[in-house]
Tab-separated table of C-alpha atoms and ligand atoms in Angstrom:
chain	number	residue	atom	x	y	z
A	6	MET	CA	18.659	-26.091	-0.180
A	7	SER	CA	20.708	-24.830	2.716
A	8	ASN	CA	19.688	-26.341	6.028
A	9	ASN	CA	18.693	-23.165	7.746
A	10	GLN	CA	16.808	-21.596	4.878
A	11	VAL	CA	13.369	-20.306	5.845
A	12	ARG	CA	10.584	-22.161	4.028
A	13	VAL	CA	7.019	-21.003	4.542
A	14	ARG	CA	3.798	-21.854	2.824
A	15	PHE	CA	0.363	-20.540	2.088
A	16	ALA	CA	-2.078	-23.428	1.980
A	17	PRO	CA	-5.540	-22.362	0.849
A	18	SER	CA	-8.431	-24.774	0.482
A	19	PRO	CA	-10.147	-24.126	-2.847
A	20	THR	CA	-13.586	-24.263	-1.279
A	21	GLY	CA	-14.097	-20.570	-1.946
A	22	MET	CA	-12.322	-17.526	-3.284
A	23	LEU	CA	-9.354	-15.723	-1.805
A	24	HIS	CA	-10.647	-13.804	1.179
A	25	ILE	CA	-9.135	-10.843	2.962
A	26	GLY	CA	-7.928	-13.020	5.849
A	27	GLY	CA	-6.343	-15.553	3.505
A	28	ALA	CA	-4.717	-12.784	1.500
A	29	ARG	CA	-3.187	-11.350	4.652
A	30	THR	CA	-1.827	-14.788	5.602
A	31	ALA	CA	-0.361	-15.121	2.106
A	32	ILE	CA	1.208	-11.650	2.315
A	33	TYR	CA	2.838	-12.387	5.684
A	34	ASN	CA	4.282	-15.667	4.455
A	35	TRP	CA	5.502	-14.126	1.231
A	36	ALA	CA	6.996	-11.053	2.894
A	37	PHE	CA	8.654	-13.177	5.576
A	38	ALA	CA	10.188	-15.475	2.954
A	39	ARG	CA	11.459	-12.498	0.969
A	40	ALA	CA	12.846	-10.703	4.034
A	41	GLN	CA	14.668	-13.877	5.109
A	42	GLY	CA	15.909	-14.844	1.678
A	43	GLY	CA	13.784	-17.966	2.033
A	44	LYS	CA	11.192	-19.742	-0.067
A	45	PHE	CA	7.471	-19.099	-0.331
A	46	ILE	CA	5.516	-22.217	-1.196
A	47	LEU	CA	1.939	-22.425	-2.386
A	48	ARG	CA	0.043	-25.607	-1.637
A	49	ILE	CA	-3.555	-26.296	-2.571
A	50	GLU	CA	-5.405	-28.215	0.134
A	51	ASP	CA	-8.067	-29.853	-1.964
A	52	THR	CA	-8.862	-32.995	0.004
A	53	ASP	CA	-12.435	-31.873	0.600
A	54	ARG	CA	-13.581	-33.207	-2.749
A	55	GLU	CA	-17.140	-32.030	-2.344
A	56	ARG	CA	-16.365	-28.413	-1.710
A	57	SER	CA	-13.114	-27.950	-3.644
A	58	THR	CA	-13.307	-26.852	-7.257
A	59	ASP	CA	-10.751	-26.229	-9.977
A	60	GLU	CA	-12.472	-22.954	-10.626
A	61	ASN	CA	-11.782	-21.787	-7.079
A	62	THR	CA	-8.162	-22.847	-7.428
A	63	GLN	CA	-7.871	-20.739	-10.560
A	64	ILE	CA	-9.514	-17.784	-8.843
A	65	ILE	CA	-7.130	-18.058	-5.880
A	66	LEU	CA	-4.074	-18.234	-8.168
A	67	ARG	CA	-5.358	-15.265	-10.158
A	68	ALA	CA	-5.934	-13.208	-7.013
A	69	LEU	CA	-2.455	-14.029	-5.675
A	70	LYS	CA	-0.932	-13.003	-8.993
A	71	TRP	CA	-2.935	-9.795	-8.992
A	72	LEU	CA	-1.551	-9.027	-5.534
A	73	GLY	CA	1.917	-9.728	-6.909
A	74	LEU	CA	2.642	-12.538	-4.455
A	75	ASP	CA	4.940	-14.718	-6.504
A	76	TRP	CA	5.541	-18.203	-5.171
A	77	ASP	CA	8.810	-20.093	-5.513
A	78	GLU	CA	7.250	-23.547	-5.546
A	79	GLY	CA	3.675	-24.518	-6.206
A	80	PRO	CA	1.016	-24.910	-8.874
A	81	GLU	CA	2.015	-23.995	-12.426
A	82	ILE	CA	5.718	-23.890	-11.621
A	83	GLY	CA	6.264	-27.066	-9.626
A	84	GLY	CA	9.314	-27.469	-7.436
A	85	GLU	CA	11.542	-29.903	-5.674
A	86	PHE	CA	8.962	-30.983	-3.108
A	87	GLY	CA	5.870	-31.317	-5.276
A	88	PRO	CA	3.256	-32.091	-6.259
A	89	TYR	CA	1.590	-29.059	-4.683
A	90	PHE	CA	-2.001	-30.293	-4.694
A	91	GLN	CA	-2.888	-32.520	-1.762
A	92	THR	CA	-4.987	-34.855	-3.903
A	93	GLU	CA	-1.819	-35.653	-5.852
A	94	ARG	CA	0.061	-36.551	-2.686
A	95	MET	CA	-2.091	-39.462	-1.529
A	96	GLN	CA	0.800	-41.916	-1.502
A	97	THR	CA	2.695	-39.775	0.997
A	98	TYR	CA	-0.252	-39.882	3.424
A	99	LYS	CA	-0.526	-43.645	2.972
A	100	ASP	CA	3.169	-44.021	3.737
A	101	ALA	CA	2.875	-41.912	6.868
A	102	LEU	CA	-0.187	-43.817	8.035
A	103	TYR	CA	1.585	-47.098	7.418
A	104	LYS	CA	4.455	-45.896	9.585
A	105	LEU	CA	2.067	-45.040	12.396
A	106	ILE	CA	0.309	-48.395	12.125
A	107	GLU	CA	3.644	-50.161	12.261
A	108	SER	CA	4.716	-48.265	15.352
A	109	GLY	CA	1.356	-48.823	17.029
A	110	ASP	CA	0.487	-45.114	17.032
A	111	ALA	CA	-2.566	-45.451	14.800
A	112	TYR	CA	-5.509	-47.806	15.071
A	113	PRO	CA	-8.597	-48.495	12.985
A	114	CYS	CA	-11.906	-47.310	14.400
A	115	PHE	CA	-15.128	-48.953	13.250
A	116	CYS	CA	-17.561	-46.791	15.191
A	117	THR	CA	-20.238	-45.594	12.828
A	118	LYS	CA	-21.407	-42.033	12.511
A	119	GLU	CA	-24.706	-43.003	14.143
A	120	GLU	CA	-22.931	-44.544	17.120
A	121	LEU	CA	-20.721	-41.505	17.559
A	122	ASP	CA	-23.657	-39.111	17.223
A	123	ALA	CA	-25.578	-41.042	19.869
A	124	LYS	CA	-22.590	-40.915	22.228
A	125	ARG	CA	-22.184	-37.216	21.655
A	126	GLU	CA	-25.828	-36.571	22.336
A	127	LYS	CA	-25.809	-38.657	25.487
A	128	ALA	CA	-22.653	-36.947	26.772
A	129	ASN	CA	-24.101	-33.536	26.067
A	130	LYS	CA	-27.207	-34.420	28.048
A	131	GLU	CA	-25.784	-36.441	30.900
A	132	GLN	CA	-22.191	-35.331	31.345
A	133	GLY	CA	-22.511	-31.672	30.598
A	134	GLY	CA	-20.580	-31.908	27.329
A	135	TYR	CA	-18.808	-34.191	24.906
A	136	ALA	CA	-15.140	-34.699	25.720
A	137	GLY	CA	-14.299	-36.266	22.369
A	138	TYR	CA	-14.011	-39.822	21.168
A	139	ASP	CA	-14.158	-42.305	24.059
A	140	GLY	CA	-11.572	-44.703	22.654
A	141	THR	CA	-13.892	-47.694	22.124
A	142	CYS	CA	-11.820	-49.118	19.250
A	143	ARG	CA	-8.503	-48.236	20.836
A	144	HIS	CA	-8.835	-51.370	22.885
A	145	LEU	CA	-9.712	-53.822	20.139
A	146	SER	CA	-7.228	-56.640	19.815
A	147	ALA	CA	-5.002	-56.684	16.737
A	148	GLU	CA	-6.716	-59.856	15.532
A	149	GLU	CA	-10.175	-58.402	15.923
A	150	ALA	CA	-9.193	-55.247	14.050
A	151	LYS	CA	-7.599	-57.286	11.269
A	152	ARG	CA	-10.643	-59.543	11.000
A	153	ARG	CA	-12.990	-56.573	10.657
A	154	ILE	CA	-10.824	-54.861	8.071
A	155	GLU	CA	-10.608	-58.045	6.040
A	156	ALA	CA	-14.367	-58.399	6.259
A	157	GLY	CA	-14.591	-55.012	4.591
A	158	GLN	CA	-16.029	-53.132	7.557
A	159	PRO	CA	-15.759	-49.356	6.979
A	160	HIS	CA	-13.273	-47.698	9.294
A	161	VAL	CA	-11.275	-44.565	9.924
A	162	TRP	CA	-7.742	-44.450	11.306
A	163	ARG	CA	-7.136	-42.638	14.567
A	164	LEU	CA	-4.031	-41.435	16.328
A	165	LYS	CA	-3.394	-43.265	19.578
A	166	VAL	CA	-2.732	-40.229	21.745
A	167	PRO	CA	-0.328	-41.212	24.540
A	168	LYS	CA	-2.136	-41.258	27.862
A	169	ASP	CA	0.802	-40.182	29.954
A	170	HIS	CA	1.899	-37.311	27.750
A	171	ALA	CA	2.972	-34.119	29.489
A	172	PRO	CA	1.159	-30.924	28.490
A	173	ILE	CA	1.836	-30.049	24.873
A	174	THR	CA	3.844	-26.854	24.652
A	175	PHE	CA	5.183	-24.654	21.922
A	176	ASP	CA	6.505	-21.139	21.659
A	177	ASP	CA	4.353	-19.271	19.231
A	178	GLU	CA	6.091	-16.358	17.511
A	179	VAL	CA	3.026	-14.220	18.157
A	180	TYR	CA	1.225	-15.671	21.169
A	181	GLY	CA	4.325	-16.657	23.098
A	182	HIS	CA	4.516	-19.767	25.240
A	183	MET	CA	1.465	-21.989	24.756
A	184	GLU	CA	0.515	-24.980	26.837
A	185	PHE	CA	-2.312	-27.458	26.251
A	186	PRO	CA	-3.081	-30.325	28.635
A	187	CYS	CA	-2.844	-33.577	26.741
A	188	ASP	CA	-5.476	-35.519	28.671
A	189	VAL	CA	-8.259	-33.543	26.994
A	190	MET	CA	-7.076	-34.569	23.537
A	191	ASP	CA	-9.136	-37.372	22.098
A	192	ASP	CA	-7.807	-39.818	19.535
A	193	LEU	CA	-8.180	-37.673	16.476
A	194	ILE	CA	-8.943	-39.066	13.050
A	195	LEU	CA	-6.019	-39.235	10.619
A	196	VAL	CA	-7.637	-40.923	7.635
A	197	ARG	CA	-11.343	-41.063	6.869
A	198	THR	CA	-13.453	-43.993	5.735
A	199	ASP	CA	-12.957	-42.995	2.108
A	200	GLY	CA	-9.188	-43.020	2.502
A	201	MET	CA	-8.846	-39.236	2.511
A	202	PRO	CA	-6.496	-37.763	5.110
A	203	THR	CA	-7.959	-35.237	7.551
A	204	TYR	CA	-6.717	-31.672	7.503
A	205	ASN	CA	-4.519	-32.159	10.583
A	206	PHE	CA	-2.861	-35.285	9.215
A	207	ALA	CA	-2.304	-34.023	5.673
A	208	VAL	CA	-0.940	-30.698	6.862
A	209	VAL	CA	1.654	-32.357	9.104
A	210	CYS	CA	2.751	-34.774	6.371
A	211	ASP	CA	3.006	-31.955	3.837
A	212	ASP	CA	4.676	-29.403	6.068
A	213	SER	CA	7.252	-31.984	6.983
A	214	ASN	CA	7.783	-33.388	3.485
A	215	MET	CA	7.992	-29.874	2.070
A	216	ARG	CA	10.569	-28.929	4.751
A	217	ILE	CA	8.451	-26.077	6.068
A	218	THR	CA	10.328	-24.254	8.814
A	219	HIS	CA	7.648	-21.766	9.923
A	220	VAL	CA	3.902	-22.248	9.889
A	221	VAL	CA	2.306	-18.812	9.683
A	222	ARG	CA	-1.494	-18.968	9.650
A	223	GLY	CA	-4.687	-17.579	11.134
A	224	ASP	CA	-5.351	-18.028	14.838
A	225	ASP	CA	-8.455	-20.040	14.006
A	226	HIS	CA	-5.947	-22.880	13.700
A	227	LEU	CA	-4.424	-22.350	17.133
A	228	SER	CA	-6.397	-25.221	18.647
A	229	ASN	CA	-5.259	-27.548	15.843
A	230	THR	CA	-1.614	-26.948	16.612
A	231	PRO	CA	-1.304	-29.198	19.712
A	232	ARG	CA	-2.983	-31.993	17.756
A	233	GLN	CA	-0.566	-31.507	14.905
A	234	ILE	CA	2.329	-31.583	17.347
A	235	LEU	CA	1.117	-34.989	18.585
A	236	ILE	CA	1.215	-36.236	15.001
A	237	TYR	CA	4.722	-34.832	14.443
A	238	GLU	CA	5.848	-36.602	17.593
A	239	ALA	CA	4.245	-39.911	16.658
A	240	LEU	CA	5.971	-39.771	13.278
A	241	GLY	CA	9.251	-38.780	14.901
A	242	LEU	CA	9.399	-35.545	12.920
A	243	GLU	CA	10.803	-32.171	13.760
A	244	VAL	CA	8.127	-29.659	14.783
A	245	PRO	CA	8.247	-26.365	12.863
A	246	THR	CA	7.955	-22.918	14.425
A	247	PHE	CA	4.412	-21.557	14.606
A	248	ALA	CA	3.078	-18.028	14.263
A	249	HIS	CA	-0.679	-17.528	14.576
A	250	LEU	CA	-2.125	-14.326	13.212
A	251	PRO	CA	-4.722	-12.198	15.008
A	252	MET	CA	-8.283	-12.125	13.838
A	253	ILE	CA	-9.508	-9.436	11.448
A	254	LEU	CA	-12.656	-7.679	12.647
A	255	GLY	CA	-15.158	-5.473	10.868
A	256	SER	CA	-15.756	-1.890	11.982
A	257	ASP	CA	-18.352	-3.101	14.523
A	258	GLY	CA	-15.779	-5.262	16.293
A	259	LYS	CA	-17.253	-8.532	15.037
A	260	LYS	CA	-15.298	-11.076	12.963
A	261	LEU	CA	-14.998	-9.780	9.403
A	262	SER	CA	-17.660	-11.393	7.258
A	263	LYS	CA	-19.902	-10.826	4.254
A	264	ARG	CA	-22.114	-8.663	6.460
A	265	HIS	CA	-19.401	-6.027	6.442
A	266	GLY	CA	-19.303	-5.834	2.650
A	267	ALA	CA	-16.662	-7.171	0.328
A	268	THR	CA	-14.480	-9.906	1.797
A	269	ASN	CA	-13.101	-11.408	-1.366
A	270	VAL	CA	-9.921	-9.960	-2.826
A	271	GLU	CA	-11.193	-9.723	-6.384
A	272	GLU	CA	-14.091	-7.560	-5.239
A	273	TYR	CA	-11.469	-5.000	-4.232
A	274	ARG	CA	-9.760	-5.338	-7.585
A	275	ASP	CA	-13.111	-4.750	-9.284
A	276	ALA	CA	-13.796	-1.715	-7.123
A	277	GLY	CA	-10.636	-0.062	-8.387
A	278	TYR	CA	-8.179	-0.556	-5.545
A	279	LEU	CA	-4.537	-0.972	-6.461
A	280	PRO	CA	-2.841	-4.283	-5.655
A	281	ASP	CA	0.047	-2.410	-4.009
A	282	VAL	CA	-2.458	-0.739	-1.719
A	283	MET	CA	-4.098	-4.013	-0.776
A	284	VAL	CA	-0.702	-5.494	0.090
A	285	ASN	CA	0.317	-2.437	2.125
A	286	PHE	CA	-3.040	-2.151	3.861
A	287	LEU	CA	-3.404	-5.852	4.684
A	288	ALA	CA	0.189	-6.040	5.888
A	289	LEU	CA	-0.725	-3.460	8.509
A	290	LEU	CA	-3.627	-5.531	9.798
A	291	GLY	CA	-1.702	-7.071	12.640
A	292	TRP	CA	1.846	-6.007	11.839
A	293	SER	CA	3.671	-2.713	11.958
A	294	LEU	CA	6.993	-1.465	10.731
A	295	ASP	CA	7.583	0.937	13.590
A	296	GLY	CA	4.157	1.607	15.037
A	297	GLU	CA	3.496	4.688	12.919
A	298	THR	CA	4.489	4.421	9.250
A	299	THR	CA	1.439	3.753	7.105
A	300	ILE	CA	2.765	3.914	3.570
A	301	ILE	CA	5.010	0.908	3.212
A	302	PRO	CA	5.952	0.134	-0.368
A	303	ARG	CA	6.357	-3.466	-1.420
A	304	ASP	CA	10.150	-3.355	-1.458
A	305	VAL	CA	10.291	-2.047	2.103
A	306	LEU	CA	7.859	-4.725	3.237
A	307	THR	CA	9.908	-7.480	1.652
A	308	GLN	CA	13.022	-6.214	3.366
A	309	LYS	CA	11.657	-5.353	6.768
A	310	PHE	CA	8.846	-7.773	7.480
A	311	SER	CA	9.406	-9.714	10.688
A	312	LEU	CA	7.323	-12.110	12.731
A	313	ASN	CA	8.225	-10.415	15.996
A	314	ARG	CA	6.337	-7.259	15.061
A	315	ILE	CA	3.053	-9.110	14.617
A	316	ASN	CA	0.508	-8.027	17.176
A	317	LYS	CA	-1.670	-10.541	18.947
A	318	LYS	CA	-4.515	-8.091	19.400
A	319	ASP	CA	-7.392	-8.449	16.953
A	320	CYS	CA	-7.354	-5.752	14.311
A	321	ILE	CA	-10.066	-3.737	12.612
A	322	PHE	CA	-10.519	-3.574	8.868
A	323	ASP	CA	-10.999	0.156	8.366
A	324	GLU	CA	-12.397	0.919	4.908
A	325	THR	CA	-11.888	4.659	5.365
A	326	LYS	CA	-8.181	4.086	5.833
A	327	LEU	CA	-8.124	1.813	2.794
A	328	ASP	CA	-9.757	4.546	0.693
A	329	TRP	CA	-7.350	7.119	2.002
A	330	MET	CA	-4.414	4.883	1.180
A	331	ASN	CA	-5.668	4.161	-2.331
A	332	GLY	CA	-6.007	7.887	-3.018
A	333	ALA	CA	-2.508	8.491	-1.665
A	334	TYR	CA	-0.982	5.769	-3.862
A	335	ILE	CA	-2.874	7.060	-6.899
A	336	ARG	CA	-1.620	10.620	-6.407
A	337	ASP	CA	1.879	9.213	-6.318
A	338	MET	CA	1.600	7.387	-9.662
A	339	ASP	CA	3.351	8.651	-12.762
A	340	VAL	CA	1.260	9.373	-15.835
A	341	ASP	CA	2.208	6.161	-17.610
A	342	SER	CA	1.336	3.848	-14.755
A	343	TRP	CA	-1.858	5.745	-14.083
A	344	ALA	CA	-2.887	5.539	-17.736
A	345	ASN	CA	-2.190	1.811	-17.877
A	346	VAL	CA	-4.402	1.085	-14.897
A	347	ALA	CA	-7.054	3.607	-15.932
A	348	LEU	CA	-7.440	2.557	-19.573
A	349	PRO	CA	-9.687	-0.467	-18.954
A	350	TRP	CA	-11.895	1.701	-16.745
A	351	ILE	CA	-12.016	4.442	-19.360
A	352	LYS	CA	-13.051	1.868	-21.941
A	353	LYS	CA	-15.922	0.818	-19.688
A	354	THR	CA	-17.407	4.306	-19.765
A	355	GLU	CA	-20.744	4.547	-21.488
A	356	GLY	CA	-20.327	5.872	-25.012
A	357	ALA	CA	-16.579	5.236	-25.097
A	358	LYS	CA	-16.923	2.592	-27.789
A	359	THR	CA	-19.030	4.634	-30.172
A	360	SER	CA	-17.388	7.984	-29.566
A	361	HIS	CA	-15.225	9.743	-32.134
A	362	ILE	CA	-12.566	9.911	-29.430
A	363	ASN	CA	-9.933	7.278	-29.870
A	364	VAL	CA	-9.863	5.716	-26.435
A	365	ASP	CA	-6.268	4.630	-26.261
A	366	ILE	CA	-3.318	5.040	-23.956
A	367	ASP	CA	-2.672	8.569	-25.244
A	368	PHE	CA	-6.204	9.609	-24.392
A	369	ALA	CA	-5.744	8.043	-20.961
A	370	LYS	CA	-2.581	10.053	-20.475
A	371	SER	CA	-4.307	13.233	-21.601
A	372	ILE	CA	-7.033	12.967	-18.990
A	373	CYS	CA	-4.698	11.853	-16.214
A	374	PRO	CA	-4.002	15.381	-14.922
A	375	LEU	CA	-7.739	16.041	-14.741
A	376	LEU	CA	-8.420	13.108	-12.465
A	377	ILE	CA	-5.361	11.939	-10.608
A	378	GLU	CA	-5.508	14.423	-7.754
A	379	ARG	CA	-9.131	13.829	-6.915
A	380	MET	CA	-9.603	10.085	-7.066
A	381	VAL	CA	-10.108	7.483	-4.403
A	382	ARG	CA	-10.791	4.451	-6.586
A	383	PHE	CA	-10.499	3.672	-10.279
A	384	ASN	CA	-14.111	2.607	-10.486
A	385	GLU	CA	-15.067	6.293	-10.208
A	386	ILE	CA	-13.682	6.936	-13.660
A	387	PRO	CA	-16.602	5.889	-15.882
A	388	LYS	CA	-19.062	8.165	-14.103
A	389	LYS	CA	-16.623	11.046	-13.937
A	390	ILE	CA	-15.713	11.140	-17.603
A	391	GLU	CA	-18.954	10.188	-19.296
A	392	TYR	CA	-19.359	13.702	-20.692
A	393	PHE	CA	-16.339	13.256	-22.946
A	394	PHE	CA	-18.342	10.788	-24.988
A	395	TRP	CA	-21.652	12.594	-25.282
A	396	ASP	CA	-20.754	14.261	-28.609
A	397	ASP	CA	-23.178	17.112	-29.163
A	398	SER	CA	-25.740	16.375	-26.453
A	399	VAL	CA	-25.538	16.790	-22.716
A	400	VAL	CA	-27.190	14.879	-19.884
A	401	LEU	CA	-28.059	17.483	-17.313
A	402	ASP	CA	-27.981	16.862	-13.593
A	403	GLU	CA	-31.150	18.380	-12.176
A	404	LYS	CA	-29.634	19.636	-8.949
A	405	SER	CA	-26.836	21.365	-10.835
A	406	VAL	CA	-29.327	22.941	-13.234
A	407	ASN	CA	-31.344	24.398	-10.368
A	408	LYS	CA	-28.379	25.538	-8.363
A	409	VAL	CA	-26.228	26.938	-11.135
A	410	LEU	CA	-28.369	27.762	-14.133
A	411	LEU	CA	-31.747	28.743	-12.713
A	412	LYS	CA	-30.895	30.279	-9.358
A	413	GLU	CA	-31.878	33.929	-8.808
A	414	GLY	CA	-29.116	36.264	-9.807
A	415	ALA	CA	-27.026	33.499	-11.380
A	416	ARG	CA	-26.735	35.329	-14.710
A	417	ALA	CA	-26.011	31.970	-16.290
A	418	ASP	CA	-27.272	33.073	-19.712
A	419	GLU	CA	-24.687	35.851	-19.821
A	420	ALA	CA	-21.928	33.429	-18.891
A	421	LEU	CA	-23.008	30.983	-21.583
A	422	ARG	CA	-23.187	33.682	-24.250
A	423	ILE	CA	-19.677	34.843	-23.366
A	424	ALA	CA	-18.456	31.256	-23.696
A	425	MET	CA	-20.187	30.964	-27.066
A	426	SER	CA	-18.520	34.082	-28.331
A	427	VAL	CA	-15.067	32.819	-27.419
A	428	LEU	CA	-15.531	29.195	-28.443
A	429	THR	CA	-17.141	29.908	-31.798
A	430	ASP	CA	-14.397	32.313	-32.772
A	431	GLU	CA	-12.152	30.079	-34.845
A	432	SER	CA	-9.276	32.484	-34.548
A	433	ASN	CA	-8.983	31.335	-30.913
A	434	SER	CA	-6.760	28.305	-30.803
A	435	TRP	CA	-8.202	25.202	-29.121
A	436	GLU	CA	-5.923	25.296	-26.110
A	437	PHE	CA	-7.110	25.416	-22.564
A	438	GLU	CA	-5.264	28.392	-21.121
A	439	PRO	CA	-5.972	31.032	-23.777
A	440	LEU	CA	-9.620	29.938	-23.997
A	441	GLN	CA	-10.047	30.000	-20.244
A	442	GLU	CA	-8.336	33.378	-19.876
A	443	LYS	CA	-10.432	34.974	-22.611
A	444	VAL	CA	-13.680	33.750	-21.114
A	445	LYS	CA	-12.575	34.862	-17.664
A	446	ALA	CA	-11.602	38.333	-18.901
A	447	LEU	CA	-14.903	38.855	-20.706
A	448	GLY	CA	-16.764	37.649	-17.639
A	449	GLU	CA	-14.931	40.072	-15.402
A	450	LYS	CA	-15.679	42.881	-17.809
A	451	ALA	CA	-19.358	42.040	-17.481
A	452	GLY	CA	-19.007	41.977	-13.693
A	453	LEU	CA	-19.122	38.177	-13.320
A	454	LYS	CA	-16.867	36.567	-10.764
A	455	PRO	CA	-14.926	33.475	-12.011
A	456	LYS	CA	-17.307	31.116	-10.244
A	457	LEU	CA	-20.357	32.741	-11.833
A	458	ILE	CA	-18.834	32.512	-15.245
A	459	PHE	CA	-17.321	29.038	-15.104
A	460	GLN	CA	-19.988	27.058	-13.266
A	461	PRO	CA	-22.776	27.525	-15.866
A	462	ILE	CA	-20.368	26.539	-18.645
A	463	ARG	CA	-19.374	23.491	-16.653
A	464	VAL	CA	-22.997	22.409	-16.244
A	465	ALA	CA	-23.749	23.000	-19.929
A	466	VAL	CA	-20.724	21.068	-21.168
A	467	CYS	CA	-20.221	18.400	-18.494
A	468	GLY	CA	-23.764	18.079	-17.169
A	469	ASN	CA	-22.981	18.836	-13.531
A	470	MET	CA	-21.137	21.192	-11.242
A	471	VAL	CA	-18.486	18.810	-9.948
A	472	SER	CA	-16.701	17.670	-13.087
A	473	PRO	CA	-12.928	17.537	-13.516
A	474	PRO	CA	-11.247	20.799	-14.622
A	475	LEU	CA	-13.371	22.485	-17.243
A	476	PHE	CA	-11.217	23.967	-19.963
A	477	GLU	CA	-8.742	21.095	-19.787
A	478	SER	CA	-11.731	18.891	-20.573
A	479	ILE	CA	-13.161	21.164	-23.253
A	480	VAL	CA	-10.038	21.106	-25.366
A	481	LEU	CA	-10.128	17.294	-25.455
A	482	MET	CA	-13.549	17.447	-27.111
A	483	LYS	CA	-14.594	18.637	-30.540
A	484	ARG	CA	-15.275	22.343	-30.913
A	485	GLU	CA	-18.635	21.796	-32.614
A	486	ASP	CA	-19.795	19.380	-29.909
A	487	VAL	CA	-19.005	21.819	-27.115
A	488	ILE	CA	-20.761	24.615	-28.939
A	489	ALA	CA	-23.788	22.412	-29.593
A	490	ARG	CA	-24.103	21.553	-25.909
A	491	ILE	CA	-23.978	25.194	-24.814
A	492	GLN	CA	-26.443	26.162	-27.532
A	493	PHE	CA	-28.778	23.412	-26.400
A	494	VAL	CA	-28.789	24.733	-22.810
A	495	LEU	CA	-29.291	28.313	-24.021
A	496	ASP	CA	-32.262	27.199	-26.132
A	497	LYS	CA	-33.755	25.079	-23.407
A	498	PHE	CA	-33.629	27.567	-20.534
A	499	PHE	CA	-32.940	31.018	-21.904
A	500	ALA	CA	-34.581	31.292	-25.330
B	27	LIG	N1	-6.157	-25.229	4.264
B	27	LIG	C1	-6.116	-24.608	5.551
B	27	LIG	C2	-7.002	-23.381	5.520
B	27	LIG	O1	-7.313	-22.891	4.452
B	27	LIG	C3	-4.694	-24.245	5.872
B	27	LIG	C4	-4.432	-24.064	7.296
B	27	LIG	C5	-2.953	-24.050	7.579
B	27	LIG	O2	-2.299	-23.112	7.123
B	27	LIG	O3	-2.479	-24.963	8.230
B	27	LIG	O4	-7.423	-22.907	6.546
């Protein structure tokens, strides 16, 4: 490792899935590492044993892989500074605590939860607010503390925050110069009664032991940073550079939450958004390339991403823009990539399994031109292409029937009979252009404008008036099935 190599980390707690905010943090760290030729490290912060699950870890890893955020060190691949699960690093926290005890910077605190709660309540009532731990055990003599520990009295370990410390300052890459008065910092807990390190303690030990150079994380951690700096100082460690990311808000200006809809990355995957789009879109929530470019492919992001273009203003998660971007990326796909992504969705379509159509990659490629220009999300596919799998029967949309088939002056029966004459004539080859042109010509001869001729056929074959292109669809189906559907509509409405 060269000494000035950038090393950043994404450090999710597996107490839930990968959320939009976490994904954005991961993207920024990853893109920054790539742009700097540095390393992107993934660390699982699983010290909350009650709320952390292996299942959540797996879901987070899966979501990161789906987004294409490859880590250089971390779970599954290991690395020089592992292990990458906090619960496997307990010895390192013990060593650090021991160092602090030795230097007199940590002390055991025997105050019980009940005692602390009572103090908090009293302070809230009588002093207009709780200013943090009052330091009761800070003043115990070394002998007294030792005696109580040996007697097995439960205790936590606290940091002895220096009383005469100047304000804690750091230069945040996003927020600029930050200053926190030290006298309001209470003696924070480093290790709990059960021996587990607190978040602030573990994160400092890990970031230091893993040689993290830049800590890039959500601004909900901004108030933790001065506390972490106190721990770095007590341990005599170098403090990394910090960059705190702006909050992501929903369209109503409130912090993005479940109320706004999907917040978990895999919900977006399941709704048919492309991973490249999610990366591009989330990258722009708080960062910009030049203030105007919206389509930023992965390779540009990994070359150009910089911390100094992160905005400190909160940003709005705009679903309309996300949809627009997904459609734009889809239109830009080549047939092969489109077909690969679309195939699982095509297979989900009702009737696809039992149909005579062989639903394979070639079928996916054949319907690509019918859909690619008009899509926003891949999850639209099953509804849009159901009619391919209906064989000889059609499910008619009532509104389309009324508007196209039964409306005064529609002359739908004439249009359908013209279609029958062309489609049943086996001397006409089953290719879209000749079929379409013949039907159109006969319609014109009968005085039917293209819309009047094509719309009834569309409803009879595809069930509604907004299907993908008609004759391109027809030729992908069996001749006898198409004929049967038109005949069925003729019999039902025009016999
Ligand atoms: N495990 C913490 C979280 O998920 C990480 C915070 C940090 O990056 O320091 O919020």
